[in-house]
Coordinates of C-alpha atoms (C1' of nucleotides) in Angstrom, one line a residue:
Chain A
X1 CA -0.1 -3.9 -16.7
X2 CA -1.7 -7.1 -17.3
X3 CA -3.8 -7.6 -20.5
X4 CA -7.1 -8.7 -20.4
X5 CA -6.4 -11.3 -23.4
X6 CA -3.6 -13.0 -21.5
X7 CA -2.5 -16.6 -22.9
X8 CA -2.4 -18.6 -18.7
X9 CA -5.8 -19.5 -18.3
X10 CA -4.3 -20.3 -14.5
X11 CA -4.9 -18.0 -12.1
X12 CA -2.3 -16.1 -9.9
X13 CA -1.8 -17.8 -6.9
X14 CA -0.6 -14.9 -5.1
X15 CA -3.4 -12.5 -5.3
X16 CA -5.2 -10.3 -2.9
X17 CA -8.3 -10.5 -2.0
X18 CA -8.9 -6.8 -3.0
X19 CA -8.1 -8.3 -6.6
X20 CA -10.2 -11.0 -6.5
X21 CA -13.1 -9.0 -5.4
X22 CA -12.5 -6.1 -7.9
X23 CA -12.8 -8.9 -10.5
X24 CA -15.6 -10.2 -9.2
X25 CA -17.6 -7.1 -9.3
X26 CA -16.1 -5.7 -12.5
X27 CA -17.6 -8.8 -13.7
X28 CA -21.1 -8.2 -12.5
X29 CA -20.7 -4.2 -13.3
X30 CA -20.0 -4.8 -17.2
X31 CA -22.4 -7.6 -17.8
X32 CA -25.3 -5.7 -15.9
X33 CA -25.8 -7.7 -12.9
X34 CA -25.4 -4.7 -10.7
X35 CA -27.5 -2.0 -12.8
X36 CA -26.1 1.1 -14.5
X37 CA -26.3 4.4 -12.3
X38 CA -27.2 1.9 -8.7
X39 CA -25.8 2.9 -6.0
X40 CA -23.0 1.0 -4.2
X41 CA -23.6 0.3 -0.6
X42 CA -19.8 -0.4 1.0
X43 CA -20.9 -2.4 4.4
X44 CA -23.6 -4.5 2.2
X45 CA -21.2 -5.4 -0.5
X46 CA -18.3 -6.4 2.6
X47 CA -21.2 -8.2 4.2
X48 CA -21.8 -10.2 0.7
X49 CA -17.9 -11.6 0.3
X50 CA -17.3 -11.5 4.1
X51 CA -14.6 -9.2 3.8
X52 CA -14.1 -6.0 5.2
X53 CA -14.4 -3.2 4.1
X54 CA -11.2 -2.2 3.8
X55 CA -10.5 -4.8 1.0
X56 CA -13.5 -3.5 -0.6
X57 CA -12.9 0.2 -1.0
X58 CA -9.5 -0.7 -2.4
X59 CA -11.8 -2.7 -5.2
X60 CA -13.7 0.2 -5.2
X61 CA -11.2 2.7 -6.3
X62 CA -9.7 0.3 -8.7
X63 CA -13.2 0.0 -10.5
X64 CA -13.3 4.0 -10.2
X65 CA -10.1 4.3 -12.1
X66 CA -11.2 1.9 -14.5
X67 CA -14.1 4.2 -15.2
X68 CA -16.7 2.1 -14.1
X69 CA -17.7 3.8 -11.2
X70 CA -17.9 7.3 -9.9
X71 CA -17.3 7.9 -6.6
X72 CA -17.9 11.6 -4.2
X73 CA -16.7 12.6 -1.2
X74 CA -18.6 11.2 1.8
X75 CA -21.6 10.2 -0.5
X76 CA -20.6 7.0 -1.9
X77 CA -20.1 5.1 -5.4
X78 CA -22.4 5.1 -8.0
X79 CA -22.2 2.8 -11.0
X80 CA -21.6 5.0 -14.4
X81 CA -24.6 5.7 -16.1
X82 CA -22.3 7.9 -19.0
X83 CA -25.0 7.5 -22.0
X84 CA -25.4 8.3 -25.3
X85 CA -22.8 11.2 -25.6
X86 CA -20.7 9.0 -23.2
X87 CA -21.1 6.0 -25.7
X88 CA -20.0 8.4 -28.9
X89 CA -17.0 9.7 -26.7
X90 CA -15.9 6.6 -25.8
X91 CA -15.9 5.2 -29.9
X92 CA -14.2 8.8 -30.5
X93 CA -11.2 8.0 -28.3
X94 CA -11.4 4.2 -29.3
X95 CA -10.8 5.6 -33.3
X96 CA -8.1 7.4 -32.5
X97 CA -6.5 4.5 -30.2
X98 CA -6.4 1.9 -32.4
X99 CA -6.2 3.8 -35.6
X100 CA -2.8 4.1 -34.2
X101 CA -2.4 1.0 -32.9
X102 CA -3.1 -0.2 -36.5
X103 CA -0.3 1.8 -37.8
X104 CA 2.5 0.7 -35.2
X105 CA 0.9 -3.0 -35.5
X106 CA 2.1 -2.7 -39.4
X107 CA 5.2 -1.0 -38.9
X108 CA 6.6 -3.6 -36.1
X109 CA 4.8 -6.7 -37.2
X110 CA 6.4 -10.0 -36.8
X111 CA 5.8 -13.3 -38.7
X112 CA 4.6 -14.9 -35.6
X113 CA 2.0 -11.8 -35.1
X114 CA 0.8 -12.2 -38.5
X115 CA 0.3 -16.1 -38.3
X116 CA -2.3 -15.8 -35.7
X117 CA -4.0 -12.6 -37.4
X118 CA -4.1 -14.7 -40.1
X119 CA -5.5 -18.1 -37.7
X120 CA -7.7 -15.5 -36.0
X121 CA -9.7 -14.8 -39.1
X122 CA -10.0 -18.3 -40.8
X123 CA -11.4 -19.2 -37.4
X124 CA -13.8 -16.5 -37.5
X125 CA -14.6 -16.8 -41.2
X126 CA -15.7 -20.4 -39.9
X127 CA -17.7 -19.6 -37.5
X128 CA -19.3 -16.9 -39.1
X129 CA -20.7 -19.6 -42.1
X130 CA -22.1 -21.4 -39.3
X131 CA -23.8 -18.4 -37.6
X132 CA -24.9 -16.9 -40.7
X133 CA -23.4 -13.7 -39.6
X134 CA -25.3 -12.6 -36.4
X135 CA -23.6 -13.6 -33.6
X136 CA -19.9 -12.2 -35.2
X137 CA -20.0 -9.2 -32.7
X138 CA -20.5 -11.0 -29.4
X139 CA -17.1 -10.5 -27.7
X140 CA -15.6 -14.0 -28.7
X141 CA -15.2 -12.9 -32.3
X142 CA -15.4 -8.1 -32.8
X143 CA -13.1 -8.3 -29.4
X144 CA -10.5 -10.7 -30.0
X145 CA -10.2 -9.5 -33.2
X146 CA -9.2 -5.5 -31.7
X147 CA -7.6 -7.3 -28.7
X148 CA -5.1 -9.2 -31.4
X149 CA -4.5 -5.7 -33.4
X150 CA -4.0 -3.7 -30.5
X151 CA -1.6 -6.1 -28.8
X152 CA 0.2 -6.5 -31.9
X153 CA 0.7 -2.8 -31.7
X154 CA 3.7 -3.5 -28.8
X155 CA 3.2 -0.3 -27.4
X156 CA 2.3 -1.0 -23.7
X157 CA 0.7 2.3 -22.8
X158 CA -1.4 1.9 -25.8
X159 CA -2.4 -1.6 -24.7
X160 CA -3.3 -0.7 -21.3
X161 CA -5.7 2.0 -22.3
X162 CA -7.3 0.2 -24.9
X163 CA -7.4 -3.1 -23.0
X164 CA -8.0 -2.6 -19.6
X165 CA -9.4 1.2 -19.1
X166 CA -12.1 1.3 -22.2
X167 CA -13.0 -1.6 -23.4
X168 CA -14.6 -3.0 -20.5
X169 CA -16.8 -0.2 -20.9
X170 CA -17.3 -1.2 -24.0
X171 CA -18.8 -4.6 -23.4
X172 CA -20.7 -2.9 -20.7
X173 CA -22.7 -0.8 -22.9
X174 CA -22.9 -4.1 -25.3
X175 CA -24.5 -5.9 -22.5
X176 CA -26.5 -2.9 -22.0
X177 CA -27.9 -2.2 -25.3
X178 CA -28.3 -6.1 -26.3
X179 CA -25.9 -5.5 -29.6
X180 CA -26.5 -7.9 -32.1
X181 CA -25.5 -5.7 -34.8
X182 CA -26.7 -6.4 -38.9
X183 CA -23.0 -5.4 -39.7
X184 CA -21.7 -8.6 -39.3
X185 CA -20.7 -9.9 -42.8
X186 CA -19.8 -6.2 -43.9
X187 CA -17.3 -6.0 -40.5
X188 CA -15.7 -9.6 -41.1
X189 CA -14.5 -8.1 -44.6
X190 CA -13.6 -5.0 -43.0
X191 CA -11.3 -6.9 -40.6
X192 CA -9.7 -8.6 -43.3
X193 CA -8.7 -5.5 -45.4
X194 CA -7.6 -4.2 -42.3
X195 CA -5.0 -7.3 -41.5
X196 CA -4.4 -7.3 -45.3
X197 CA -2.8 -3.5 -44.8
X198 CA -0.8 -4.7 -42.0
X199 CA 0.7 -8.0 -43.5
X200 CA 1.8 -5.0 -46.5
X201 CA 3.0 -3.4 -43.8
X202 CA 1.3 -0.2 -44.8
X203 CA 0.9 1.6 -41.2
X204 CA -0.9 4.5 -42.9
X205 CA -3.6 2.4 -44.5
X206 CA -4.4 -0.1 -41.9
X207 CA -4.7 3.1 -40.0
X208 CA -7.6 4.5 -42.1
X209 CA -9.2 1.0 -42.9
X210 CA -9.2 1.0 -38.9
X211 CA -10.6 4.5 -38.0
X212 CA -13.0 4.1 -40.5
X213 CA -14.2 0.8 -39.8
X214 CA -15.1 2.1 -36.2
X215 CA -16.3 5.2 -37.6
X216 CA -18.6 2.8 -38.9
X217 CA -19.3 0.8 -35.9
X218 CA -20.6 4.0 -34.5
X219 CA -22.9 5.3 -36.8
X220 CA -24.6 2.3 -36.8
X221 CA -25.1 2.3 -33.1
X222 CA -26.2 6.1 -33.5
X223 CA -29.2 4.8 -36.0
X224 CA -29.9 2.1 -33.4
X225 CA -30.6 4.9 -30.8
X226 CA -33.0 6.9 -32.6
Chain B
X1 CA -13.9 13.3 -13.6
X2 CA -11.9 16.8 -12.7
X3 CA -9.7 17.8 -14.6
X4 CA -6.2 19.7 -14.0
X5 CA -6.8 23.1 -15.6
X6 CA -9.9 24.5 -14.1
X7 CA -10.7 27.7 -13.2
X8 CA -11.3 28.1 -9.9
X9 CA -8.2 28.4 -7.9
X10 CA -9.5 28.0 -4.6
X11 CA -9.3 24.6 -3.0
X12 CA -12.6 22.5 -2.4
X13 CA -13.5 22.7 1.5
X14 CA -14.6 19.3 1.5
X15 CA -11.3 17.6 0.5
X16 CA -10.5 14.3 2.3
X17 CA -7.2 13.8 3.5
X18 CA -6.5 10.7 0.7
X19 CA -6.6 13.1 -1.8
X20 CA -4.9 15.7 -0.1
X21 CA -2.1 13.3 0.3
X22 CA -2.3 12.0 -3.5
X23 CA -2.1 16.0 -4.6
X24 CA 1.1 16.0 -2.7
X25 CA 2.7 13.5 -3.5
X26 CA 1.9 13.8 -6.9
X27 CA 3.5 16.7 -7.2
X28 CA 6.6 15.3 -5.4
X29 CA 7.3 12.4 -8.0
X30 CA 6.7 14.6 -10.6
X31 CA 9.6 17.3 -9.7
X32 CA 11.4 14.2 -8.7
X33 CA 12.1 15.2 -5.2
X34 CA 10.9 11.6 -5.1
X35 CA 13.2 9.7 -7.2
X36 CA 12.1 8.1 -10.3
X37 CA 12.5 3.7 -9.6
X38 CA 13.1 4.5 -5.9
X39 CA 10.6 2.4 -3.1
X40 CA 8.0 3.5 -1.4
X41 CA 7.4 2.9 2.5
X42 CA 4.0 3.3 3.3
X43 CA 4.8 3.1 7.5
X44 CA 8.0 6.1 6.4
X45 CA 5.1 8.3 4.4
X46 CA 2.3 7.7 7.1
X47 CA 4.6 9.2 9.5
X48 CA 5.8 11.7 7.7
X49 CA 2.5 13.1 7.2
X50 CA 0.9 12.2 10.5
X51 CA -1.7 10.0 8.5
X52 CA -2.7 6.1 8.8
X53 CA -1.7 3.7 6.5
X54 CA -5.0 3.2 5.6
X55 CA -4.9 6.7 4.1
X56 CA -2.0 6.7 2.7
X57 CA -2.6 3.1 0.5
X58 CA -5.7 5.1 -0.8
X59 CA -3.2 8.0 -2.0
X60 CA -0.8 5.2 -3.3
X61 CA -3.7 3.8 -5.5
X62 CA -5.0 7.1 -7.1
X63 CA -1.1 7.4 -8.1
X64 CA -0.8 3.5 -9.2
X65 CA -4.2 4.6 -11.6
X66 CA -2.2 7.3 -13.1
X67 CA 0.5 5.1 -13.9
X68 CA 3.4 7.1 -11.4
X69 CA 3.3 4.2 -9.4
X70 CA 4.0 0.2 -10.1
X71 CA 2.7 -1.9 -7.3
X72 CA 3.1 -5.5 -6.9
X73 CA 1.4 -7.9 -4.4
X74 CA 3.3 -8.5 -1.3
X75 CA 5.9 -6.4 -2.4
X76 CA 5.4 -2.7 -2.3
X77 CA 5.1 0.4 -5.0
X78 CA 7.9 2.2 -6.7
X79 CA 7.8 5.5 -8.7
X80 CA 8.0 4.3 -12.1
X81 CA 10.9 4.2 -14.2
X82 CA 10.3 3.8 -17.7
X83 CA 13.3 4.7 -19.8
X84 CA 13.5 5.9 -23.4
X85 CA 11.0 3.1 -24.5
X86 CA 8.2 4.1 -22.3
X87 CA 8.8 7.7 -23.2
X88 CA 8.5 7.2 -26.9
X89 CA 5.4 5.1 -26.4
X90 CA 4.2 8.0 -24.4
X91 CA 4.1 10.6 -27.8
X92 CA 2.8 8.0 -30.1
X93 CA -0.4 7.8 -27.7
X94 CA -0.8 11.5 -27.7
X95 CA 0.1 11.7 -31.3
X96 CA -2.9 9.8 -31.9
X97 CA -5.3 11.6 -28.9
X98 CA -4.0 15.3 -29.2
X99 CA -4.7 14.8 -33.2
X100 CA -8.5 14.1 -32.3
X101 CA -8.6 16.3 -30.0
X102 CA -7.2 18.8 -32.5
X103 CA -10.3 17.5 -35.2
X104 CA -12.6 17.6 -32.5
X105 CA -12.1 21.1 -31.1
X106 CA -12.1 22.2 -35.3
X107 CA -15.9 21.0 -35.5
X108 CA -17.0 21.9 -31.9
X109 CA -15.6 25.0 -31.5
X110 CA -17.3 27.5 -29.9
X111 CA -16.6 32.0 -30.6
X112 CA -15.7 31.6 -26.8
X113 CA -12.8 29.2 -27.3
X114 CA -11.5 30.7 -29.9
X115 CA -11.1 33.8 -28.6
X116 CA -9.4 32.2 -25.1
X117 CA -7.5 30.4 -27.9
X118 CA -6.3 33.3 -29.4
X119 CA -5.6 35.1 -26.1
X120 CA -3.8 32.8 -25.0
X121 CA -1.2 32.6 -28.3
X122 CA -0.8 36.5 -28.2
X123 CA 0.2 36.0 -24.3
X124 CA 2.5 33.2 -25.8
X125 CA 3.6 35.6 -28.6
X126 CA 4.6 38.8 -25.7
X127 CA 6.6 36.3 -23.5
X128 CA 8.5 34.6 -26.2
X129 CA 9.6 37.8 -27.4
X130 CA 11.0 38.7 -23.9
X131 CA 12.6 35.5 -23.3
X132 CA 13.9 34.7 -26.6
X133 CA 12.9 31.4 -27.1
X134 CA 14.4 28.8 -24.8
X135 CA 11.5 28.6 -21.7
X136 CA 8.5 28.1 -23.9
X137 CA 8.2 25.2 -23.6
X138 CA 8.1 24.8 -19.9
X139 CA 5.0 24.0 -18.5
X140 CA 3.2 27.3 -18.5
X141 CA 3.1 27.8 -22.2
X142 CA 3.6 24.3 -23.5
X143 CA 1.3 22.6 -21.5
X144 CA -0.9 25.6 -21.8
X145 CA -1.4 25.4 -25.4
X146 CA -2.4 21.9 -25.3
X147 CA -5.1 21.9 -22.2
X148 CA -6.8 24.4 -23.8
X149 CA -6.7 22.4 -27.1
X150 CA -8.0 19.2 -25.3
X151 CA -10.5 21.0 -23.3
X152 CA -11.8 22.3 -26.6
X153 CA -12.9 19.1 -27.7
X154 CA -15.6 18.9 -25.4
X155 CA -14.9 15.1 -25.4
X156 CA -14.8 14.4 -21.5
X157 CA -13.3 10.9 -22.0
X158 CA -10.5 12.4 -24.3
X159 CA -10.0 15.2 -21.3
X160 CA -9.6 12.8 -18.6
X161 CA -7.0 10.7 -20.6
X162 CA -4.9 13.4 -21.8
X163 CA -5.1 15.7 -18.8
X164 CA -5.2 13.0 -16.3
X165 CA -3.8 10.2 -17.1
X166 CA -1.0 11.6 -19.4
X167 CA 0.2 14.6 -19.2
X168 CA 2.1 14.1 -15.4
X169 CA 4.0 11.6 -16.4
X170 CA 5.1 14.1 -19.6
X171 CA 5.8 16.2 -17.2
X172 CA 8.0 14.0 -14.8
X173 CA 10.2 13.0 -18.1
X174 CA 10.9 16.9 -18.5
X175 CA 11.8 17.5 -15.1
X176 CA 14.1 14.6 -15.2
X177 CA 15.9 14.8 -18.1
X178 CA 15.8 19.0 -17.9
X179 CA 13.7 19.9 -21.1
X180 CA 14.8 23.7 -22.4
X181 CA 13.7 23.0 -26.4
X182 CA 15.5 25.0 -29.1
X183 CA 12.2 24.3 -31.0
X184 CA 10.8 27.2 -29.2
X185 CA 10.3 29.5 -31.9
X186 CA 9.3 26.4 -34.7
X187 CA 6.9 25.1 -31.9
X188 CA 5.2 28.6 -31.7
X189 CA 4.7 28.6 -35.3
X190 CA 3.2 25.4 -35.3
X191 CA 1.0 26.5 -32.3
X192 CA 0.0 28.9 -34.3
X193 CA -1.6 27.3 -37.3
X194 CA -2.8 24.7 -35.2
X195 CA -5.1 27.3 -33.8
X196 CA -5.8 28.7 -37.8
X197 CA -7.1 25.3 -38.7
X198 CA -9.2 25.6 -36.0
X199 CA -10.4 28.7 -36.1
X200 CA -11.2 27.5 -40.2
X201 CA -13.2 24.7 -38.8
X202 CA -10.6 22.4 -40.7
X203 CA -10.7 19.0 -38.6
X204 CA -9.2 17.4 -40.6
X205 CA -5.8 19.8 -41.1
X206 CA -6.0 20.1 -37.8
X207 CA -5.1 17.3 -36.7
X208 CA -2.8 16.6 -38.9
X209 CA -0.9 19.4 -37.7
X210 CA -1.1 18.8 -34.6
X211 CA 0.3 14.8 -35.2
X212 CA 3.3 16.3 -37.3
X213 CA 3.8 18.8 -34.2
X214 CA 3.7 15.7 -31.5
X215 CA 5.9 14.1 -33.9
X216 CA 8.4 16.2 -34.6
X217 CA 8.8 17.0 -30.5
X218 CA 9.3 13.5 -30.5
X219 CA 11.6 12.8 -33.1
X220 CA 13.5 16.1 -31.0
X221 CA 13.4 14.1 -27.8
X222 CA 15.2 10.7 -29.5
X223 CA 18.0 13.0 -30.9
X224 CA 18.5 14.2 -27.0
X225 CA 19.0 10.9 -26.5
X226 CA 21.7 9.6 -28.4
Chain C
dG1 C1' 35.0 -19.7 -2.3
dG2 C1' 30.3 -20.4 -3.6
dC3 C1' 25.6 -21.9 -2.8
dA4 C1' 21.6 -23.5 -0.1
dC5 C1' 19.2 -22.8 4.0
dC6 C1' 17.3 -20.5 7.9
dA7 C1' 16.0 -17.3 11.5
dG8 C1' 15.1 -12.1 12.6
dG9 C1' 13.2 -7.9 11.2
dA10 C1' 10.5 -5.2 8.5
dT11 C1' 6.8 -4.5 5.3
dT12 C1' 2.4 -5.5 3.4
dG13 C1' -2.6 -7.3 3.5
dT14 C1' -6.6 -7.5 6.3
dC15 C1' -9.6 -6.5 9.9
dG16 C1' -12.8 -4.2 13.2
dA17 C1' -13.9 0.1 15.7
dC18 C1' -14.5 5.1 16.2
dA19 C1' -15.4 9.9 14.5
dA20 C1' -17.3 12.9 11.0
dT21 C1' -20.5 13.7 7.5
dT22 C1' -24.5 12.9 4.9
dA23 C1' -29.3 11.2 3.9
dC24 C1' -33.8 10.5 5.4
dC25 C1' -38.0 11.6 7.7
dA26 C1' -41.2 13.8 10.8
dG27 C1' -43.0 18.1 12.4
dG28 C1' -44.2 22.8 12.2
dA29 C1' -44.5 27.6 10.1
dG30 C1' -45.9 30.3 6.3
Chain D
dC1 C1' -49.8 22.4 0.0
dT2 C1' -45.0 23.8 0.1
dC3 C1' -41.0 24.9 2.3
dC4 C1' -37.9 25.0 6.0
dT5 C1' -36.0 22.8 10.3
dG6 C1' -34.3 19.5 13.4
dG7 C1' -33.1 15.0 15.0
dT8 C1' -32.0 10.3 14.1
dA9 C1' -30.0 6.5 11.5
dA10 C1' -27.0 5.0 8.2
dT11 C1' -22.9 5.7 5.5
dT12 C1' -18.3 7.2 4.7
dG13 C1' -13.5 8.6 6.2
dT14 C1' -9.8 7.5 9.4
dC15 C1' -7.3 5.0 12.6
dG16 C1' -4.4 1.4 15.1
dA17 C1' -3.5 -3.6 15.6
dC18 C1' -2.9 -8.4 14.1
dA19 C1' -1.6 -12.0 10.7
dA20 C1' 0.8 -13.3 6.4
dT21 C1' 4.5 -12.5 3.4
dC22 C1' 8.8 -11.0 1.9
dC23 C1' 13.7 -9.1 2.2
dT24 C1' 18.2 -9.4 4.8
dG25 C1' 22.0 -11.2 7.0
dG26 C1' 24.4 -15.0 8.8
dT27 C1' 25.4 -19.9 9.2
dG28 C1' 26.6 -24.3 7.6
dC29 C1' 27.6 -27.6 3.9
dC30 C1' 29.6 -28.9 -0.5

DNA sequence: GGCACCAGGATTGTCGACAATTACCAGGAG
DNA sequence: CTCCTGGTAATTGTCGACAATCCTGGTGCC
């Protein structure tokens, strides 16, 4: 149940090489490199890493249970290609999910947590200034932020679902749809109600600043579609 | 994306023997005829079933992805064994997904599910009655209730989660530690106007309801405990 | 007695090959 | 021209074997 945001910037030594390749193409899946709704040929992509294909179809069925590929019987994988309703669903699930994660985050915060919500933002409120407040969504800054709540939440189950089953799908849809979004300024303050409710400790309203904050987030990718 | 309660009984023809072998075992874990914490031999199983390994690690995969399984490189795959922690953690995640679902299924409902909805609560209603309250909430009405609550929500991101991903390891906890609820009667009522809200188009009471109803099973579960 | 070390055995990770199924394309009938 | 049909090629599902790694039990040393 390892975390995406993980402090070891090592790698593993001991890792297989069906790991290493299901990295390697989650990578190229989310940021685009292998396109939405292609095909995935299983002897061509063994051929590629010069492994076999063994190795690969356990990569394969990890990615599947990650949700970012579909696979049939005897026909083959397909990247997802989930779109707009998919998107909405996904920010649905994601406001429930860390509307609670807010709410356990406040109850069972810790002095240490709050010090690097607290870090997180003046670093962010930094950089923002400099950027004048469009590049604030790119993952360094709208991710670590939810990746900081959610972890702070302690609830591992929680973490797993938010970190490693939906928001790679996310950022894939981020890549997909070029986000830059306008909300930038707006979503900075938004953040820092939200960790303001949690250093009160008050689970139900860092709960509501949350689910309403991505309530936000998608209606503003809804305008952006039509 | 298939989920558990579908309609058609019949099994699909073209079933390979991976997932054959995943259904099984699946079901094995769950009823604990395979141990919760106990190791898994992939050469012991492969026999067992006349199968290759090859199959079989497919089958152990699809059950690591629904989180019945921990593997670990080198090493092997054991049923997992979460304890009173993991179990706790377990509610608050469908406190917060059953409530969407729950505010979903109030805006999206359809005259169709309402009227499944309320079949199924009179059917509920008949078999209470006979049994007096202690086996509702084994699987068939239990569970019942809340598939056809998540499948109202029409959110097929929501479905998969709950129905997939969640609700079998519920179920292995009941099995092992041999749920019989004396909230039967309470939980009906609550059952019941979960469904009203619904049936009002009130989302938002709705869900509520249903959080309080999680909650409360919950808070039952940690008085088993001690 | 306790701890480090070292085979032996078993288990896991990886590979290439075969069988079964599907997709593709050409040809003919309506 | 469209639709159906058949055959071929490619892809997927399944299998057994080999190499790398880990667990177990026993031995020797402190």
């Amino acid at each position: 149940m390892s975390a995406i945001g993980e402090r070891s910037p090592v790698q593993e030594p001991h890792q297989s090489l069906a790991e290493r390749l299901f990295l390697t193409l989650r990578g190229e899946i989310v940021e685009g490199r292998i396109a939405a709704g292609s095909k995935i040929s299983e002897p061509g992509l063994a051929r590629r890493f010069n492994a076999s294909r063994g190795s690969l179809r356990e990569a394969l069925m990890h990615l599947e249970s990650l949700g970012l590929l579909e696979r049939r019987v005897n026909v083959g994988a397909r990247v997802v290609d989930l779109g707009e309703r998919g998107l909405l669903e996904l920010y649905e699930v994601r406001e429930a999910l860390e509307g609670m994660a807010c709410r356990l985050a406040a109850q069972q915060r810790t002095e240490e947590d709050l010090a690097e919500l607290r870090q997180m933002l003046s670093r962010h409120e930094q950089q923002e200034e400099l950027q004048a407040g469009k590049a604030y969504f790119q993952p360094e800054g709208d991710f670590d932020f939810h990746f900081r709540i959610v972890q702070a939440s302690k609830n591992a189950l929680l973490i797993d679902t938010l970190c490693n089953r939906l928001y790679y799908r996310v950022r894939m849809y981020r890549y997909q749809l070029g986000m830059a979004s306008p909300r930038a300024r707006r979503a900075f303050r938004e953040h820092s109600h939200i960790i303001e409710a949690i250093e009160a400790g008050d689970g139900e309203l860092a709960e509501l600043l949350m689910r309403r904050h991505i309530r936000a987030s998608r209606q503003n990718i809804e305008n952006k579609l039509r």
